[in-house]
Coordinates of C-alpha atoms in Angstrom, one line a residue:
X169 CA -110.7 -98.3 -96.8
X170 CA -113.4 -96.4 -98.1
X171 CA -112.8 -92.5 -98.9
X172 CA -114.7 -89.2 -100.3
X173 CA -112.7 -88.5 -103.4
X174 CA -112.4 -85.5 -105.9
X175 CA -113.4 -87.2 -109.3
X176 CA -113.5 -83.9 -111.5
X177 CA -114.7 -80.9 -111.6
X178 CA -117.6 -80.6 -109.4
X179 CA -117.6 -84.2 -109.0
X180 CA -117.3 -86.2 -105.8
X181 CA -117.4 -90.3 -105.3
X182 CA -116.8 -92.5 -102.5
X183 CA -114.3 -94.8 -103.7
X184 CA -111.9 -97.7 -102.1
X185 CA -108.2 -96.4 -101.4
X186 CA -105.6 -98.0 -99.7
X187 CA -105.5 -97.9 -96.1
X188 CA -102.7 -95.0 -95.0
X189 CA -99.4 -96.5 -93.2
X190 CA -96.8 -94.7 -90.6
X191 CA -94.3 -93.3 -92.9
X192 CA -92.0 -91.8 -89.9
X193 CA -91.8 -92.4 -86.2
X194 CA -93.7 -89.4 -85.4
X195 CA -97.0 -90.5 -87.6
X196 CA -100.1 -91.6 -85.9
X197 CA -103.0 -93.4 -88.0
X198 CA -106.3 -91.9 -86.7
X199 CA -109.7 -93.8 -87.2
X200 CA -112.3 -91.0 -88.1
X201 CA -115.1 -90.8 -85.8
X202 CA -116.5 -87.7 -87.4
X203 CA -115.4 -85.0 -90.4
X204 CA -117.0 -81.8 -91.3
X205 CA -117.4 -79.9 -94.4
X206 CA -115.5 -76.4 -94.6
X207 CA -116.1 -73.3 -97.1
X208 CA -112.1 -74.0 -97.7
X209 CA -112.9 -77.2 -99.8
X210 CA -115.7 -75.8 -101.9
X211 CA -113.2 -73.9 -104.4
X212 CA -111.2 -77.3 -104.8
X213 CA -114.5 -79.1 -105.9
X214 CA -114.6 -76.5 -108.8
X215 CA -111.2 -78.0 -109.9
X216 CA -109.6 -74.4 -108.8
X217 CA -106.7 -75.8 -106.9
X218 CA -103.2 -76.5 -108.5
X219 CA -102.3 -80.4 -108.8
X220 CA -105.7 -81.4 -107.2
X221 CA -106.0 -85.2 -109.0
X222 CA -108.7 -87.3 -109.6
X223 CA -108.9 -89.9 -106.6
X224 CA -107.5 -87.1 -104.1
X225 CA -109.2 -87.8 -100.6
X226 CA -110.8 -84.3 -99.6
X227 CA -111.7 -83.3 -96.1
X228 CA -109.3 -81.5 -93.2
X229 CA -111.9 -81.2 -89.7
X230 CA -112.0 -84.1 -88.1
X231 CA -111.6 -85.8 -85.0
X232 CA -110.9 -89.6 -84.2
X233 CA -109.6 -92.6 -82.1
X234 CA -105.6 -93.1 -82.6
X235 CA -105.2 -96.9 -84.1
X236 CA -101.5 -97.2 -84.6
X237 CA -98.5 -94.5 -83.3
X238 CA -95.0 -94.6 -84.4
X239 CA -92.1 -94.9 -81.8
X240 CA -91.2 -91.4 -81.5
X241 CA -94.6 -90.2 -80.5
X242 CA -94.6 -89.4 -76.8
X243 CA -98.4 -87.7 -76.4
X244 CA -100.6 -90.3 -77.4
X245 CA -100.9 -94.0 -77.5
X246 CA -103.4 -96.5 -79.2
X247 CA -106.8 -96.0 -77.9
X248 CA -106.6 -92.1 -77.6
X249 CA -109.2 -89.8 -78.4
X250 CA -108.1 -87.0 -80.4
X251 CA -109.4 -83.7 -82.5
X252 CA -106.5 -83.1 -85.1
X253 CA -105.8 -79.7 -86.2
X254 CA -106.2 -78.8 -89.7
X255 CA -102.8 -77.4 -90.6
X256 CA -100.1 -79.7 -90.3
X257 CA -96.9 -78.3 -88.6
X258 CA -93.5 -79.5 -87.7
X259 CA -93.2 -77.6 -84.3
X260 CA -89.4 -77.3 -84.5
X261 CA -89.0 -74.9 -87.3
X262 CA -88.4 -70.8 -87.2
X263 CA -92.0 -70.4 -87.9
X264 CA -93.6 -72.7 -85.4
X265 CA -91.1 -71.8 -82.6
X266 CA -92.9 -68.2 -83.0
X267 CA -96.5 -69.8 -82.9
X268 CA -97.2 -69.0 -86.8
X269 CA -97.8 -72.5 -87.2
X270 CA -99.6 -72.7 -90.4
X271 CA -96.3 -70.8 -92.0
X272 CA -94.3 -74.3 -91.1
X273 CA -91.2 -74.7 -93.6
X274 CA -91.8 -78.4 -93.0
X275 CA -95.3 -78.8 -93.0
X276 CA -96.2 -79.5 -96.7
X277 CA -95.3 -81.9 -99.7
X278 CA -92.0 -81.2 -101.5
X279 CA -94.4 -79.8 -104.5
X280 CA -95.3 -76.6 -102.4
X281 CA -92.6 -74.6 -104.0
X282 CA -95.6 -74.1 -107.0
X283 CA -97.1 -71.5 -104.3
X284 CA -93.9 -69.5 -104.6
X285 CA -95.2 -67.5 -107.9
X286 CA -98.4 -66.5 -106.3
X287 CA -97.6 -66.1 -102.7
X288 CA -93.9 -65.5 -102.5
X289 CA -93.0 -68.6 -100.2
X290 CA -94.7 -71.8 -99.6
X291 CA -96.3 -72.4 -96.3
X292 CA -97.7 -75.2 -93.8
X293 CA -99.7 -77.8 -95.4
X294 CA -103.5 -79.0 -94.7
X295 CA -105.0 -82.2 -95.2
X296 CA -107.0 -82.9 -98.3
X297 CA -105.8 -80.2 -100.2
X298 CA -103.4 -80.2 -103.4
X299 CA -100.0 -80.9 -102.9
X300 CA -98.5 -76.8 -102.9
X301 CA -100.6 -76.7 -99.7
X302 CA -100.0 -80.3 -98.1
X303 CA -100.3 -83.2 -100.5
X304 CA -101.9 -85.0 -97.2
X305 CA -105.1 -87.6 -97.9
X306 CA -107.9 -86.0 -96.6
X307 CA -110.4 -86.5 -93.7
X308 CA -113.5 -87.8 -95.2
X309 CA -112.2 -91.7 -94.8
X310 CA -112.0 -94.1 -92.6
X311 CA -108.7 -93.8 -91.5
X312 CA -106.0 -90.9 -91.8
X313 CA -102.2 -90.6 -90.9
X314 CA -101.2 -87.9 -88.8
X315 CA -97.8 -86.7 -89.3
X316 CA -96.1 -84.5 -86.4
X317 CA -98.9 -86.0 -84.1
X318 CA -97.7 -84.6 -80.7
X319 CA -97.4 -81.0 -82.5
X320 CA -101.2 -81.3 -84.4
X321 CA -103.0 -84.1 -82.5
X322 CA -105.0 -83.4 -78.9
X323 CA -107.0 -85.4 -76.6
X324 CA -110.2 -84.5 -76.4
X325 CA -111.4 -84.7 -72.7
X326 CA -114.0 -87.2 -71.8
X327 CA -116.9 -84.6 -71.1
X328 CA -117.0 -83.4 -74.6
X329 CA -118.5 -85.2 -77.1
X330 CA -117.6 -85.5 -80.6
X331 CA -120.0 -83.4 -82.2
X332 CA -118.7 -80.3 -80.0
X333 CA -114.9 -81.3 -80.1
X334 CA -114.9 -82.4 -84.0
X335 CA -115.2 -77.6 -84.3
X336 CA -111.7 -78.0 -82.3
X337 CA -110.2 -78.8 -85.5
X338 CA -110.7 -75.9 -87.7
X339 CA -113.3 -73.6 -87.2
X340 CA -113.2 -72.8 -83.7
X341 CA -109.3 -72.0 -84.0
X342 CA -110.2 -69.9 -87.2
X343 CA -112.9 -67.9 -85.1
X344 CA -110.1 -67.3 -82.2
X345 CA -107.4 -66.5 -84.8
X346 CA -109.7 -63.6 -85.9
X347 CA -110.4 -62.2 -82.9
X348 CA -106.8 -62.4 -82.2
X349 CA -105.6 -60.9 -85.7
X350 CA -108.2 -57.9 -84.7
X351 CA -106.9 -57.1 -81.4
X352 CA -110.4 -57.4 -80.1
X353 CA -110.4 -55.5 -76.6
X354 CA -112.8 -54.4 -73.8
X355 CA -115.4 -52.2 -75.2
X356 CA -114.8 -52.4 -78.9
X357 CA -117.4 -52.5 -81.6
X358 CA -116.7 -55.7 -83.8
X359 CA -118.3 -56.5 -87.6
X360 CA -118.4 -60.1 -88.7
X361 CA -118.9 -61.1 -92.5
X362 CA -120.4 -64.2 -92.4
X363 CA -122.5 -66.0 -90.2
X364 CA -121.3 -69.7 -90.7
X365 CA -119.1 -72.0 -88.4
X366 CA -116.1 -69.6 -88.4
X367 CA -118.3 -66.2 -88.3
X368 CA -120.4 -67.2 -85.3
X369 CA -117.1 -68.3 -83.8
X370 CA -115.3 -65.3 -84.4
X371 CA -118.3 -63.4 -82.4
X372 CA -118.1 -66.0 -79.8
X373 CA -114.5 -65.2 -79.4
X374 CA -114.9 -61.4 -79.6
X375 CA -117.2 -61.5 -77.0
X376 CA -114.9 -63.4 -74.7
X377 CA -112.5 -61.0 -75.3
X378 CA -114.7 -58.2 -73.8
X379 CA -116.1 -56.6 -77.0
X380 CA -119.4 -54.4 -76.7
X381 CA -121.0 -55.4 -79.6
X382 CA -121.0 -57.7 -82.2
X383 CA -122.4 -57.3 -85.6
X384 CA -122.8 -60.5 -87.8
X385 CA -123.4 -59.6 -91.9
X386 CA -125.0 -62.2 -93.8
X387 CA -127.0 -62.9 -96.7
X388 CA -128.8 -65.9 -95.5
X389 CA -131.6 -65.7 -92.8
X390 CA -131.4 -68.8 -91.3
X391 CA -127.9 -68.5 -90.5
X392 CA -128.6 -65.1 -89.1
X393 CA -131.4 -66.4 -86.5
X394 CA -128.7 -69.3 -85.6
X395 CA -126.0 -66.3 -84.7
X396 CA -128.5 -64.4 -83.0
X397 CA -129.8 -67.5 -80.8
X398 CA -126.8 -68.9 -80.0
X399 CA -124.2 -66.0 -80.0
X400 CA -126.3 -63.2 -79.1
X401 CA -124.8 -60.8 -81.9
X402 CA -126.6 -58.1 -83.7
X403 CA -127.4 -59.2 -87.3
X404 CA -127.7 -57.2 -90.7
X405 CA -128.8 -58.8 -94.0
X406 CA -126.7 -58.2 -97.0
X407 CA -128.8 -56.9 -99.6
X408 CA -131.5 -55.5 -97.6
X409 CA -129.5 -52.9 -95.3
X410 CA -127.0 -50.3 -96.3
X411 CA -124.6 -52.1 -94.2
X412 CA -121.8 -49.3 -93.8
X413 CA -124.7 -46.6 -92.9
X414 CA -125.9 -49.0 -90.2
X415 CA -122.6 -50.3 -88.6
X416 CA -121.6 -46.3 -88.3
X417 CA -124.8 -45.8 -86.4
X418 CA -124.2 -48.6 -84.4
X419 CA -120.6 -47.2 -82.9
X420 CA -120.9 -43.6 -82.9
X421 CA -120.8 -42.7 -86.1
X422 CA -117.4 -43.9 -86.7
X423 CA -117.5 -47.4 -87.8
X424 CA -116.5 -50.5 -85.6
X425 CA -112.9 -50.9 -84.0
X426 CA -112.6 -54.4 -85.9
X427 CA -114.2 -55.6 -89.0
X428 CA -113.5 -59.6 -89.7
X429 CA -113.8 -61.0 -93.0
X430 CA -115.5 -64.8 -92.4
X431 CA -117.3 -64.9 -95.7
X432 CA -114.3 -66.8 -98.0
X433 CA -114.7 -66.7 -101.5
X434 CA -118.1 -68.4 -101.7
X435 CA -119.9 -66.5 -98.5
X436 CA -121.7 -63.9 -97.8
X437 CA -120.7 -60.8 -100.0
X438 CA -118.2 -63.0 -102.3
X439 CA -117.9 -64.4 -106.0
X440 CA -116.3 -67.0 -106.0
X441 CA -113.2 -68.0 -107.9
X442 CA -112.5 -69.9 -110.9
X443 CA -109.9 -71.0 -112.9
X444 CA -106.3 -72.3 -111.2
X445 CA -104.6 -70.6 -108.7
X446 CA -103.7 -67.1 -109.3
X447 CA -105.2 -67.4 -112.7
X448 CA -108.2 -65.0 -112.1
X449 CA -109.0 -62.4 -109.7
X450 CA -111.4 -63.0 -107.0
X451 CA -113.9 -60.4 -106.6
X452 CA -114.1 -60.4 -102.6
X453 CA -117.1 -57.6 -102.2
X454 CA -116.8 -58.8 -98.3
X455 CA -113.0 -58.0 -97.6
X456 CA -114.0 -54.5 -99.9
X457 CA -116.8 -53.7 -97.5
X458 CA -115.1 -54.2 -94.2
X459 CA -112.2 -51.7 -95.5
X460 CA -114.6 -48.9 -96.0
X461 CA -116.9 -49.7 -92.8
X462 CA -113.8 -50.0 -90.1
X463 CA -113.0 -46.9 -88.4
X464 CA -109.9 -44.7 -89.2
X465 CA -107.2 -46.6 -87.3
X466 CA -109.5 -49.4 -87.1
X467 CA -108.3 -53.2 -88.0
X468 CA -109.7 -55.6 -90.7
X469 CA -108.9 -59.1 -90.2
X470 CA -109.5 -61.4 -93.4
X471 CA -109.8 -65.0 -92.5
X472 CA -111.8 -66.6 -95.7
X473 CA -109.9 -69.0 -98.0
X474 CA -109.0 -66.7 -100.8
X475 CA -106.3 -68.6 -103.3
X476 CA -105.2 -66.1 -105.5
X477 CA -105.1 -62.7 -106.4
X478 CA -108.1 -60.0 -105.4
X479 CA -109.8 -57.8 -107.6
X480 CA -110.3 -53.9 -106.8
X481 CA -108.7 -54.0 -103.6
X482 CA -109.3 -50.7 -102.0
X483 CA -105.7 -50.1 -101.1
X484 CA -106.3 -46.1 -101.0
X485 CA -108.8 -46.7 -98.0
X486 CA -106.5 -48.5 -96.4
X487 CA -103.6 -46.0 -96.5
X488 CA -105.6 -42.8 -96.2
X489 CA -108.0 -44.3 -92.8
X490 CA -104.6 -45.3 -91.1
X491 CA -106.0 -49.5 -91.2
X492 CA -104.1 -52.3 -90.1
X493 CA -105.2 -55.4 -92.4
X494 CA -104.0 -58.4 -91.2
X495 CA -104.6 -62.4 -92.4
X496 CA -103.9 -65.8 -91.8
X497 CA -104.9 -69.6 -92.1
X498 CA -105.4 -70.6 -88.6
X499 CA -102.5 -71.3 -86.2
X500 CA -104.6 -74.2 -84.4
X501 CA -102.1 -75.2 -82.4
X502 CA -102.0 -72.2 -80.3
X503 CA -105.7 -72.4 -79.6
X504 CA -107.1 -75.8 -79.6
X505 CA -105.5 -76.8 -76.2
X506 CA -107.5 -73.7 -74.6
X507 CA -110.5 -74.4 -76.7
X508 CA -111.2 -77.8 -75.5
X509 CA -110.7 -76.7 -72.0
X510 CA -113.7 -74.1 -72.6
X511 CA -115.8 -76.5 -74.5
X512 CA -115.4 -79.2 -71.4
X513 CA -116.5 -76.1 -68.9
X514 CA -119.7 -76.1 -71.6
X515 CA -118.4 -72.2 -72.5
X516 CA -117.9 -72.8 -75.7
X517 CA -120.4 -74.9 -77.5
X518 CA -120.3 -75.9 -81.2
X519 CA -122.7 -78.6 -81.9
X520 CA -125.4 -76.9 -83.0
X521 CA -123.2 -76.0 -86.0
X522 CA -123.8 -79.8 -87.2
X523 CA -127.0 -79.2 -88.8
X524 CA -126.3 -82.4 -90.9
X525 CA -125.1 -85.5 -89.9
X526 CA -124.7 -88.0 -93.0
X527 CA -122.8 -91.3 -93.6
X528 CA -119.9 -91.1 -95.6
X529 CA -121.4 -93.0 -98.4
X530 CA -123.5 -89.7 -98.4
X531 CA -120.9 -87.6 -98.6
X532 CA -122.1 -85.9 -102.6
X533 CA -125.0 -85.3 -101.4
X534 CA -123.6 -83.3 -98.0
X535 CA -121.5 -81.4 -100.3
X536 CA -124.1 -80.5 -102.3
X537 CA -126.3 -79.6 -99.3
X538 CA -123.5 -77.3 -98.1
X539 CA -122.4 -75.7 -101.4
X540 CA -126.0 -74.6 -101.8
X541 CA -126.9 -73.8 -98.2
X542 CA -130.1 -75.5 -98.5
X543 CA -132.1 -77.0 -96.1
X544 CA -130.5 -74.5 -93.6
X545 CA -127.2 -76.4 -93.8
X546 CA -124.4 -74.6 -91.9
X547 CA -122.1 -77.4 -91.7
X548 CA -122.5 -81.2 -92.6
X549 CA -120.9 -83.9 -90.0
X550 CA -119.9 -87.1 -91.7
X551 CA -119.8 -90.4 -89.8
X552 CA -117.5 -93.0 -91.4

């Protein structure tokens, strides 16, 4: 089959790779109909990820059709259209039973132990990521093997088209996680750093949980306009505004109740990490701004795909302001069924995020658009 592969730092190419095969009774094989770019992949393109090998298939946000199912699969059959959660989880370990799916003990390869020095413990897997965080072939391909299919794949309602449903794989559940981690409630003022797909969907989730005001911060005018138009948020342009002062002005002089960093290491207010995992610190300005801007006793939620150590974290501000700081990779299995229901009712719309639709052969071009944010690119969706 054809697949978009990593071929060295900053290098991508479409290559022929072996077709995936069922490896255990709970697998399905999915023929990909849509796969999307994600900011978490950008660090991988630089070669920053540990043990990323030449020829590894990238991509983790996808939707497709089941073409083969293992004998123990109960919820899916050949021909079903499914969206697949980007995080791989077994559904039965101590963490999965408590809804902490991305912390799964069994959702990554045996080589996940290399994550122990920088993180303290291995975590669940993710498609298209290095062996330390999965070791599963990615979704920018014609076919994908989906392990634990009854846990991580979800039938798409007939009324939800592919361009909307594909974002239920990762961007939408990550946004819902941000509002959840922040404990957003009625009347809250919420600030979100990053007006990309995750930031916009975090803002939407905050409104649906009753937030009174949501302010999105970014440095790209086109993204800010999109967030204003599609979600109805207020916006602040990073670099043209004293963000902290403006947020205090819009929150009774206190600062937002909840601040969510949804920019990542290459997004609004961030400088990308270079080097191997944990080898060099990331200067994540958005996290620092969120901590300083948040009101006393408030909550900061961190969603960006940080990989290593963070430089100059304002721990003193966390302590003296009494802040709660929470972070996680998305536990999509919690949120995807509900998100698909909301999409079917037209209450959650995500298709506008697919600003560019390209063939798989145009994968290198698509990632260049996505990386540089050129031509108004928010997300590129590939159609194999």
